Amino acid sequence: MSTIKKWNHVLSGLSIGLVFLLLFLLFHSSQGHLDSPELPPITDFPVSSINAIAINHSTDSIGLILHPTGIELLNQASDGYSQQKLSALVYKICHLSALRIIHPSQDTDYSLSQYGLDTPSSSISLIPAQGETMRFYLGNKNPIDGSCYAKTEHDDTVYLISPDDTSMLTQSLSQLRILDLYPPLAADQLEKLEKLQVTCDGRTWSILRGADDSGSLYHLSEPVQLPLDWQTAYKKIMEPFLKLVPDTFLSDFASPSEYGLDHPSITLTAVIDGNEYVSYFSPADGDRWYCMSRQTSQICSIPAGLVSFMTQDYMEFLSNSVYSRNLADISSLTLSKNGESQEIQISGDGIYLEGRAGNQVYDYQMLADFHKHITAIPAAGLMESSDIVNTAPFMALTFTLRNGQTDILEFLPVSDRLCAISVNGNIDFLTYTSVLRDIVTYFEAFTGKSFDD
């Protein structure tokens, strides 16, 4: 490309950039004055100086009485309403800032009607312990980002407040309810979750918390007992569970049958700190679900995306292997095939674990690598009744544990590609025949002996 052409491209780019900059400045100048370097707050009161707050929306009115011990609703039972939500609302009303000043009070070249402030959509009054009531108004919302115009009672300065502040200030009374289906849990409080059971369209899976020999924090207990890959389980189960909070209150008097919750598509049971919490879910129109807590009978709705983790097949949560044991718990590993056996003895602790096969001794790193490959037994599918086999096992892998327990894995041929896995006599899954060949290969390499085929 010639130098002239390069400069033409550069100049074209600069021209486009200048056009966008001009449009940006014109847009903001049409909205009023540009951001003031230091904006005075719309409200700035210590919460302790306020006795009550009155909020009047076009469709709802909320009265709040502030006490040192909490916030009371005026003419409304406060049970069932979130003190956390009420406190956040009160604090925001007492400390409201503006994004920018649209028109200062001395600017007479505008009408309040163009901002919806001649007939405000909301008025909010702060009633102090001493002094006069302070009142401000909310006007039109910006349909693009949800920001809103505002002004105080005795000043015609027009402010713009942020979308987040607008959303908080315009909450309906029902949005201030406690909508949680179970006690809120933070990510660092998962030890309180003892059980999670999901029944979706007649199929149930459960996970349990507790010490097990696999070293997994949680394990699948239903329909089969298997370890879970923690990273997968946390991402696909725990994170969505912690976010499972409805966002819209519907009714606390309606019959569940009106929302299909008498025969729900999903039933969730959570045991937290020894207490059981049961919730029901049924699909609504669009991308939402109805839900109800059995404890409160309060009917709400929730985005479908928050419910989707419960519609997954439990196979999605399994670890990389259908069997798992902590290496430190194993005293020996034995592979039996065609009437022959090869054994590896394991002793020591921590990084001083070592494996012995005949006269060969292997350090911790080599032993850990071998153990990882031997226990990498992926599930290729569920064992169906049509897969039942009556043939003798192709081979058996025995884990003898230091506590005296013995786990026996038998591999039974199903086809050229698949075999069934029997774990202590229970057959739940299929795996690939190539896995068997890999296990034999690793054993032969580790012991230095070959099996007769």
mmCIF file of C-alpha atoms in Angstrom, residues 131-429:
data_model
loop_
_atom_site.group_PDB
_atom_site.id
_atom_site.type_symbol
_atom_site.label_atom_id
_atom_site.label_comp_id
_atom_site.label_asym_id
_atom_site.label_seq_id
_atom_site.Cartn_x
_atom_site.Cartn_y
_atom_site.Cartn_z
ATOM 1 C CA GLY A 131 -37.322 20.314 61.638
ATOM 2 C CA GLU A 132 -39.402 20.348 58.474
ATOM 3 C CA THR A 133 -40.238 17.432 56.223
ATOM 4 C CA MET A 134 -37.964 17.178 53.197
ATOM 5 C CA ARG A 135 -39.602 15.950 50.007
ATOM 6 C CA PHE A 136 -38.300 15.108 46.551
ATOM 7 C CA TYR A 137 -39.935 13.884 43.362
ATOM 8 C CA LEU A 138 -39.158 11.425 40.584
ATOM 9 C CA GLY A 139 -40.205 12.115 37.003
ATOM 10 C CA ASN A 140 -39.727 10.281 33.712
ATOM 11 C CA LYS A 141 -37.410 7.323 33.307
ATOM 12 C CA ASN A 142 -34.926 7.040 30.503
ATOM 13 C CA PRO A 143 -36.236 4.042 28.475
ATOM 14 C CA ILE A 144 -32.707 3.151 27.381
ATOM 15 C CA ASP A 145 -30.805 2.820 30.659
ATOM 16 C CA GLY A 146 -33.479 3.258 33.373
ATOM 17 C CA SER A 147 -32.061 6.477 34.832
ATOM 18 C CA CYS A 148 -34.584 8.988 36.115
ATOM 19 C CA TYR A 149 -35.136 12.742 36.491
ATOM 20 C CA ALA A 150 -35.612 14.132 39.997
ATOM 21 C CA LYS A 151 -36.091 17.419 41.855
ATOM 22 C CA THR A 152 -36.614 18.563 45.424
ATOM 23 C CA GLU A 153 -39.810 20.224 46.621
ATOM 24 C CA HIS A 154 -38.659 23.854 46.890
ATOM 25 C CA ASP A 155 -36.035 23.892 44.144
ATOM 26 C CA ASP A 156 -36.576 23.546 40.403
ATOM 27 C CA THR A 157 -33.070 22.181 39.755
ATOM 28 C CA VAL A 158 -33.482 19.001 37.697
ATOM 29 C CA TYR A 159 -31.153 16.112 38.476
ATOM 30 C CA LEU A 160 -30.507 12.789 36.807
ATOM 31 C CA ILE A 161 -30.151 9.807 39.131
ATOM 32 C CA SER A 162 -28.572 6.480 38.238
ATOM 33 C CA PRO A 163 -30.481 3.418 36.975
ATOM 34 C CA ASP A 164 -29.553 1.464 40.126
ATOM 35 C CA ASP A 165 -30.803 4.226 42.418
ATOM 36 C CA THR A 166 -33.941 4.584 40.318
ATOM 37 C CA SER A 167 -34.647 0.870 40.544
ATOM 38 C CA MET A 168 -34.221 0.902 44.328
ATOM 39 C CA LEU A 169 -36.355 4.004 44.900
ATOM 40 C CA THR A 170 -39.224 2.794 42.710
ATOM 41 C CA GLN A 171 -39.603 -0.649 44.302
ATOM 42 C CA SER A 172 -43.155 -1.694 45.038
ATOM 43 C CA LEU A 173 -44.109 -2.902 48.490
ATOM 44 C CA SER A 174 -44.181 -6.502 47.266
ATOM 45 C CA GLN A 175 -40.559 -6.223 46.108
ATOM 46 C CA LEU A 176 -39.550 -5.548 49.706
ATOM 47 C CA ARG A 177 -40.833 -8.917 50.865
ATOM 48 C CA ILE A 178 -38.621 -11.780 51.941
ATOM 49 C CA LEU A 179 -38.627 -13.899 48.787
ATOM 50 C CA ASP A 180 -35.944 -16.409 49.802
ATOM 51 C CA LEU A 181 -36.894 -20.065 49.425
ATOM 52 C CA TYR A 182 -34.441 -21.047 52.157
ATOM 53 C CA PRO A 183 -32.103 -19.180 54.534
ATOM 54 C CA PRO A 184 -29.588 -17.211 52.446
ATOM 55 C CA LEU A 185 -26.162 -18.834 52.222
ATOM 56 C CA ALA A 186 -22.874 -17.217 51.290
ATOM 57 C CA ALA A 187 -20.232 -19.151 49.389
ATOM 58 C CA ASP A 188 -18.221 -19.584 52.588
ATOM 59 C CA GLN A 189 -21.224 -21.063 54.441
ATOM 60 C CA LEU A 190 -21.667 -24.182 52.344
ATOM 61 C CA GLU A 191 -20.806 -26.381 55.315
ATOM 62 C CA LYS A 192 -24.359 -25.626 56.514
ATOM 63 C CA LEU A 193 -25.817 -27.346 53.453
ATOM 64 C CA GLU A 194 -26.169 -31.007 54.429
ATOM 65 C CA LYS A 195 -28.351 -32.300 51.606
ATOM 66 C CA LEU A 196 -29.702 -31.155 48.260
ATOM 67 C CA GLN A 197 -32.324 -33.242 46.464
ATOM 68 C CA VAL A 198 -33.941 -32.437 43.129
ATOM 69 C CA THR A 199 -36.871 -34.253 41.558
ATOM 70 C CA CYS A 200 -37.409 -33.102 37.983
ATOM 71 C CA ASP A 201 -40.108 -34.689 35.827
ATOM 72 C CA GLY A 202 -40.115 -37.797 38.003
ATOM 73 C CA ARG A 203 -36.329 -38.322 38.115
ATOM 74 C CA THR A 204 -34.456 -37.655 41.350
ATOM 75 C CA TRP A 205 -30.834 -36.922 42.156
ATOM 76 C CA SER A 206 -29.406 -36.094 45.571
ATOM 77 C CA ILE A 207 -26.092 -34.945 46.906
ATOM 78 C CA LEU A 208 -24.940 -35.305 50.487
ATOM 79 C CA ARG A 209 -22.279 -33.526 52.455
ATOM 80 C CA GLY A 210 -20.093 -35.472 54.793
ATOM 81 C CA ALA A 211 -16.761 -37.102 55.294
ATOM 82 C CA ASP A 212 -16.294 -39.972 52.909
ATOM 83 C CA ASP A 213 -13.258 -42.010 51.997
ATOM 84 C CA SER A 214 -12.965 -40.438 48.560
ATOM 85 C CA GLY A 215 -11.999 -37.080 50.057
ATOM 86 C CA SER A 216 -14.865 -35.338 48.212
ATOM 87 C CA LEU A 217 -16.752 -32.628 50.099
ATOM 88 C CA TYR A 218 -20.053 -33.766 48.588
ATOM 89 C CA HIS A 219 -21.011 -37.028 46.933
ATOM 90 C CA LEU A 220 -23.914 -38.177 44.821
ATOM 91 C CA SER A 221 -26.174 -40.364 46.979
ATOM 92 C CA GLU A 222 -29.127 -40.915 44.650
ATOM 93 C CA PRO A 223 -29.796 -42.629 42.266
ATOM 94 C CA VAL A 224 -26.279 -44.048 42.772
ATOM 95 C CA GLN A 225 -23.529 -43.393 45.284
ATOM 96 C CA LEU A 226 -20.566 -41.806 43.562
ATOM 97 C CA PRO A 227 -18.010 -39.074 44.225
ATOM 98 C CA LEU A 228 -18.440 -35.681 42.592
ATOM 99 C CA ASP A 229 -15.804 -33.642 40.871
ATOM 100 C CA TRP A 230 -15.816 -30.635 43.213
ATOM 101 C CA GLN A 231 -15.015 -27.965 40.624
ATOM 102 C CA THR A 232 -17.778 -29.254 38.369
ATOM 103 C CA ALA A 233 -20.219 -29.661 41.253
ATOM 104 C CA TYR A 234 -19.517 -26.165 42.572
ATOM 105 C CA LYS A 235 -19.953 -24.558 39.160
ATOM 106 C CA LYS A 236 -22.996 -26.552 38.058
ATOM 107 C CA ILE A 237 -24.794 -27.073 41.382
ATOM 108 C CA MET A 238 -23.584 -24.893 44.232
ATOM 109 C CA GLU A 239 -23.195 -21.547 42.456
ATOM 110 C CA PRO A 240 -26.684 -21.739 40.867
ATOM 111 C CA PHE A 241 -28.184 -22.936 44.166
ATOM 112 C CA LEU A 242 -26.759 -19.951 46.037
ATOM 113 C CA LYS A 243 -28.380 -17.639 43.451
ATOM 114 C CA LEU A 244 -31.785 -19.345 43.549
ATOM 115 C CA VAL A 245 -33.790 -16.352 44.800
ATOM 116 C CA PRO A 246 -37.129 -15.274 43.248
ATOM 117 C CA ASP A 247 -37.343 -11.676 42.112
ATOM 118 C CA THR A 248 -41.107 -11.147 41.847
ATOM 119 C CA PHE A 249 -43.828 -11.680 44.458
ATOM 120 C CA LEU A 250 -47.151 -12.897 43.085
ATOM 121 C CA SER A 251 -49.433 -13.967 45.916
ATOM 122 C CA ASP A 252 -49.647 -15.449 49.385
ATOM 123 C CA PHE A 253 -53.347 -16.269 49.115
ATOM 124 C CA ALA A 254 -53.727 -17.911 45.705
ATOM 125 C CA SER A 255 -54.179 -21.643 45.289
ATOM 126 C CA PRO A 256 -51.028 -23.446 44.063
ATOM 127 C CA SER A 257 -53.167 -25.053 41.336
ATOM 128 C CA GLU A 258 -53.556 -21.646 39.671
ATOM 129 C CA TYR A 259 -49.843 -21.732 38.928
ATOM 130 C CA GLY A 260 -49.398 -25.463 38.334
ATOM 131 C CA LEU A 261 -47.622 -25.800 41.669
ATOM 132 C CA ASP A 262 -49.968 -28.512 42.956
ATOM 133 C CA HIS A 263 -48.208 -30.849 40.500
ATOM 134 C CA PRO A 264 -44.820 -29.124 40.108
ATOM 135 C CA SER A 265 -42.289 -29.987 37.433
ATOM 136 C CA ILE A 266 -39.476 -29.631 39.974
ATOM 137 C CA THR A 267 -39.307 -30.225 43.718
ATOM 138 C CA LEU A 268 -36.223 -28.982 45.565
ATOM 139 C CA THR A 269 -35.391 -30.172 49.075
ATOM 140 C CA ALA A 270 -32.518 -28.552 50.955
ATOM 141 C CA VAL A 271 -31.391 -29.525 54.449
ATOM 142 C CA ILE A 272 -29.580 -26.566 56.032
ATOM 143 C CA ASP A 273 -28.340 -26.678 59.621
ATOM 144 C CA GLY A 274 -30.593 -29.648 60.316
ATOM 145 C CA ASN A 275 -33.737 -27.931 58.954
ATOM 146 C CA GLU A 276 -35.533 -29.086 55.818
ATOM 147 C CA TYR A 277 -36.753 -26.572 53.219
ATOM 148 C CA VAL A 278 -38.944 -27.689 50.314
ATOM 149 C CA SER A 279 -39.739 -25.601 47.238
ATOM 150 C CA TYR A 280 -41.852 -26.265 44.156
ATOM 151 C CA PHE A 281 -41.326 -24.987 40.608
ATOM 152 C CA SER A 282 -43.556 -24.926 37.543
ATOM 153 C CA PRO A 283 -42.891 -23.279 34.153
ATOM 154 C CA ALA A 284 -44.654 -19.996 33.433
ATOM 155 C CA ASP A 285 -44.959 -18.161 30.137
ATOM 156 C CA GLY A 286 -41.797 -17.024 28.401
ATOM 157 C CA ASP A 287 -38.518 -17.329 30.236
ATOM 158 C CA ARG A 288 -39.860 -17.513 33.795
ATOM 159 C CA TRP A 289 -40.961 -20.124 36.318
ATOM 160 C CA TYR A 290 -43.454 -19.991 39.161
ATOM 161 C CA CYS A 291 -42.150 -21.108 42.530
ATOM 162 C CA MET A 292 -43.462 -21.622 46.049
ATOM 163 C CA SER A 293 -41.918 -22.403 49.393
ATOM 164 C CA ARG A 294 -43.772 -25.099 51.327
ATOM 165 C CA GLN A 295 -42.874 -23.270 54.537
ATOM 166 C CA THR A 296 -44.611 -20.005 53.603
ATOM 167 C CA SER A 297 -46.979 -20.919 50.709
ATOM 168 C CA GLN A 298 -45.850 -17.622 49.166
ATOM 169 C CA ILE A 299 -45.981 -17.776 45.364
ATOM 170 C CA CYS A 300 -43.325 -15.920 43.380
ATOM 171 C CA SER A 301 -41.703 -16.039 39.982
ATOM 172 C CA ILE A 302 -38.070 -16.485 39.044
ATOM 173 C CA PRO A 303 -36.020 -16.244 35.821
ATOM 174 C CA ALA A 304 -35.789 -19.597 34.040
ATOM 175 C CA GLY A 305 -32.016 -19.305 33.872
ATOM 176 C CA LEU A 306 -31.789 -19.634 37.664
ATOM 177 C CA VAL A 307 -33.800 -22.847 37.580
ATOM 178 C CA SER A 308 -31.979 -24.543 34.701
ATOM 179 C CA PHE A 309 -29.364 -26.274 36.897
ATOM 180 C CA MET A 310 -32.122 -28.460 38.357
ATOM 181 C CA THR A 311 -33.183 -29.696 34.920
ATOM 182 C CA GLN A 312 -29.758 -31.163 34.148
ATOM 183 C CA ASP A 313 -29.055 -34.884 34.151
ATOM 184 C CA TYR A 314 -27.043 -35.913 37.192
ATOM 185 C CA MET A 315 -24.436 -37.459 34.870
ATOM 186 C CA GLU A 316 -23.283 -33.875 34.297
ATOM 187 C CA PHE A 317 -22.107 -33.641 37.898
ATOM 188 C CA LEU A 318 -20.023 -36.781 38.133
ATOM 189 C CA SER A 319 -16.304 -36.730 38.667
ATOM 190 C CA ASN A 320 -13.923 -37.801 35.935
ATOM 191 C CA SER A 321 -14.201 -41.351 37.251
ATOM 192 C CA VAL A 322 -17.015 -43.584 38.441
ATOM 193 C CA TYR A 323 -14.774 -44.700 41.292
ATOM 194 C CA SER A 324 -12.427 -42.698 43.473
ATOM 195 C CA ARG A 325 -10.291 -43.397 46.517
ATOM 196 C CA ASN A 326 -7.746 -41.215 48.253
ATOM 197 C CA LEU A 327 -4.299 -42.649 47.572
ATOM 198 C CA ALA A 328 -3.336 -42.283 51.237
ATOM 199 C CA ASP A 329 -6.210 -44.618 52.234
ATOM 200 C CA ILE A 330 -5.028 -47.514 50.047
ATOM 201 C CA SER A 331 -2.691 -50.253 51.301
ATOM 202 C CA SER A 332 -2.609 -52.329 48.109
ATOM 203 C CA LEU A 333 -3.846 -52.492 44.535
ATOM 204 C CA THR A 334 -4.381 -55.827 42.796
ATOM 205 C CA LEU A 335 -5.271 -56.512 39.161
ATOM 206 C CA SER A 336 -6.594 -59.992 38.347
ATOM 207 C CA LYS A 337 -6.924 -61.220 34.766
ATOM 208 C CA ASN A 338 -7.009 -64.692 33.187
ATOM 209 C CA GLY A 339 -6.239 -66.358 36.497
ATOM 210 C CA GLU A 340 -3.189 -64.157 37.086
ATOM 211 C CA SER A 341 -2.725 -61.353 39.585
ATOM 212 C CA GLN A 342 -0.344 -58.437 39.953
ATOM 213 C CA GLU A 343 -0.152 -56.530 43.227
ATOM 214 C CA ILE A 344 1.282 -53.189 44.264
ATOM 215 C CA GLN A 345 1.836 -52.512 47.973
ATOM 216 C CA ILE A 346 1.510 -48.933 49.258
ATOM 217 C CA SER A 347 3.012 -47.665 52.505
ATOM 218 C CA GLY A 348 4.161 -44.439 54.150
ATOM 219 C CA ASP A 349 2.375 -41.127 54.656
ATOM 220 C CA GLY A 350 1.994 -37.834 52.794
ATOM 221 C CA ILE A 351 4.780 -37.146 50.331
ATOM 222 C CA TYR A 352 6.609 -40.148 51.773
ATOM 223 C CA LEU A 353 4.096 -42.583 50.311
ATOM 224 C CA GLU A 354 5.793 -45.244 48.237
ATOM 225 C CA GLY A 355 4.710 -48.171 46.085
ATOM 226 C CA ARG A 356 6.344 -51.574 45.916
ATOM 227 C CA ALA A 357 5.875 -54.127 43.145
ATOM 228 C CA GLY A 358 8.161 -57.124 43.629
ATOM 229 C CA ASN A 359 11.658 -55.731 43.989
ATOM 230 C CA GLN A 360 10.702 -52.374 42.443
ATOM 231 C CA VAL A 361 10.113 -49.361 44.722
ATOM 232 C CA TYR A 362 8.440 -46.204 43.431
ATOM 233 C CA ASP A 363 8.381 -42.762 45.037
ATOM 234 C CA TYR A 364 5.329 -40.643 45.789
ATOM 235 C CA GLN A 365 5.249 -38.790 42.464
ATOM 236 C CA MET A 366 5.436 -41.971 40.375
ATOM 237 C CA LEU A 367 2.873 -43.675 42.587
ATOM 238 C CA ALA A 368 0.471 -40.705 42.439
ATOM 239 C CA ASP A 369 0.735 -40.594 38.655
ATOM 240 C CA PHE A 370 0.031 -44.329 38.425
ATOM 241 C CA HIS A 371 -2.957 -44.037 40.801
ATOM 242 C CA LYS A 372 -4.406 -41.175 38.762
ATOM 243 C CA HIS A 373 -4.341 -43.237 35.569
ATOM 244 C CA ILE A 374 -5.669 -46.417 37.184
ATOM 245 C CA THR A 375 -8.700 -44.628 38.682
ATOM 246 C CA ALA A 376 -9.516 -42.630 35.534
ATOM 247 C CA ILE A 377 -12.599 -44.687 34.646
ATOM 248 C CA PRO A 378 -15.094 -42.445 32.816
ATOM 249 C CA ALA A 379 -18.794 -43.292 32.609
ATOM 250 C CA ALA A 380 -19.769 -43.997 29.014
ATOM 251 C CA GLY A 381 -23.437 -44.298 29.972
ATOM 252 C CA LEU A 382 -25.925 -45.757 32.405
ATOM 253 C CA MET A 383 -26.391 -49.490 32.719
ATOM 254 C CA GLU A 384 -29.768 -50.330 31.188
ATOM 255 C CA SER A 385 -31.692 -53.556 31.601
ATOM 256 C CA SER A 386 -31.022 -54.395 27.952
ATOM 257 C CA ASP A 387 -27.286 -54.322 28.708
ATOM 258 C CA ILE A 388 -27.427 -57.076 31.344
ATOM 259 C CA VAL A 389 -24.615 -59.570 30.856
ATOM 260 C CA ASN A 390 -24.098 -63.038 32.247
ATOM 261 C CA THR A 391 -20.496 -63.501 31.217
ATOM 262 C CA ALA A 392 -17.546 -63.779 33.582
ATOM 263 C CA PRO A 393 -15.591 -60.582 34.314
ATOM 264 C CA PHE A 394 -12.867 -59.717 31.837
ATOM 265 C CA MET A 395 -10.757 -58.571 34.771
ATOM 266 C CA ALA A 396 -11.046 -57.319 38.368
ATOM 267 C CA LEU A 397 -9.340 -54.433 40.161
ATOM 268 C CA THR A 398 -9.173 -54.711 43.960
ATOM 269 C CA PHE A 399 -8.487 -51.784 46.296
ATOM 270 C CA THR A 400 -7.523 -52.883 49.802
ATOM 271 C CA LEU A 401 -7.833 -49.989 52.222
ATOM 272 C CA ARG A 402 -5.857 -49.339 55.382
ATOM 273 C CA ASN A 403 -9.020 -49.619 57.447
ATOM 274 C CA GLY A 404 -9.479 -53.218 56.267
ATOM 275 C CA GLN A 405 -12.243 -52.467 53.767
ATOM 276 C CA THR A 406 -11.969 -53.935 50.270
ATOM 277 C CA ASP A 407 -13.463 -52.453 47.088
ATOM 278 C CA ILE A 408 -13.695 -54.770 44.100
ATOM 279 C CA LEU A 409 -14.253 -53.392 40.604
ATOM 280 C CA GLU A 410 -15.185 -56.006 38.004
ATOM 281 C CA PHE A 411 -15.347 -55.260 34.293
ATOM 282 C CA LEU A 412 -17.884 -57.329 32.331
ATOM 283 C CA PRO A 413 -17.958 -57.303 28.510
ATOM 284 C CA VAL A 414 -21.089 -55.849 26.909
ATOM 285 C CA SER A 415 -19.846 -55.227 23.370
ATOM 286 C CA ASP A 416 -16.590 -54.693 21.497
ATOM 287 C CA ARG A 417 -16.665 -51.053 22.603
ATOM 288 C CA LEU A 418 -18.328 -51.103 26.018
ATOM 289 C CA CYS A 419 -18.160 -53.006 29.278
ATOM 290 C CA ALA A 420 -20.168 -52.832 32.501
ATOM 291 C CA ILE A 421 -18.538 -51.843 35.796
ATOM 292 C CA SER A 422 -19.480 -53.718 38.945
ATOM 293 C CA VAL A 423 -18.450 -51.846 42.098
ATOM 294 C CA ASN A 424 -18.798 -54.177 45.067
ATOM 295 C CA GLY A 425 -21.553 -56.034 43.230
ATOM 296 C CA ASN A 426 -23.512 -52.966 42.063
ATOM 297 C CA ILE A 427 -23.647 -52.310 38.341
ATOM 298 C CA ASP A 428 -24.705 -48.758 37.468
ATOM 299 C CA PHE A 429 -22.471 -47.592 34.623
#
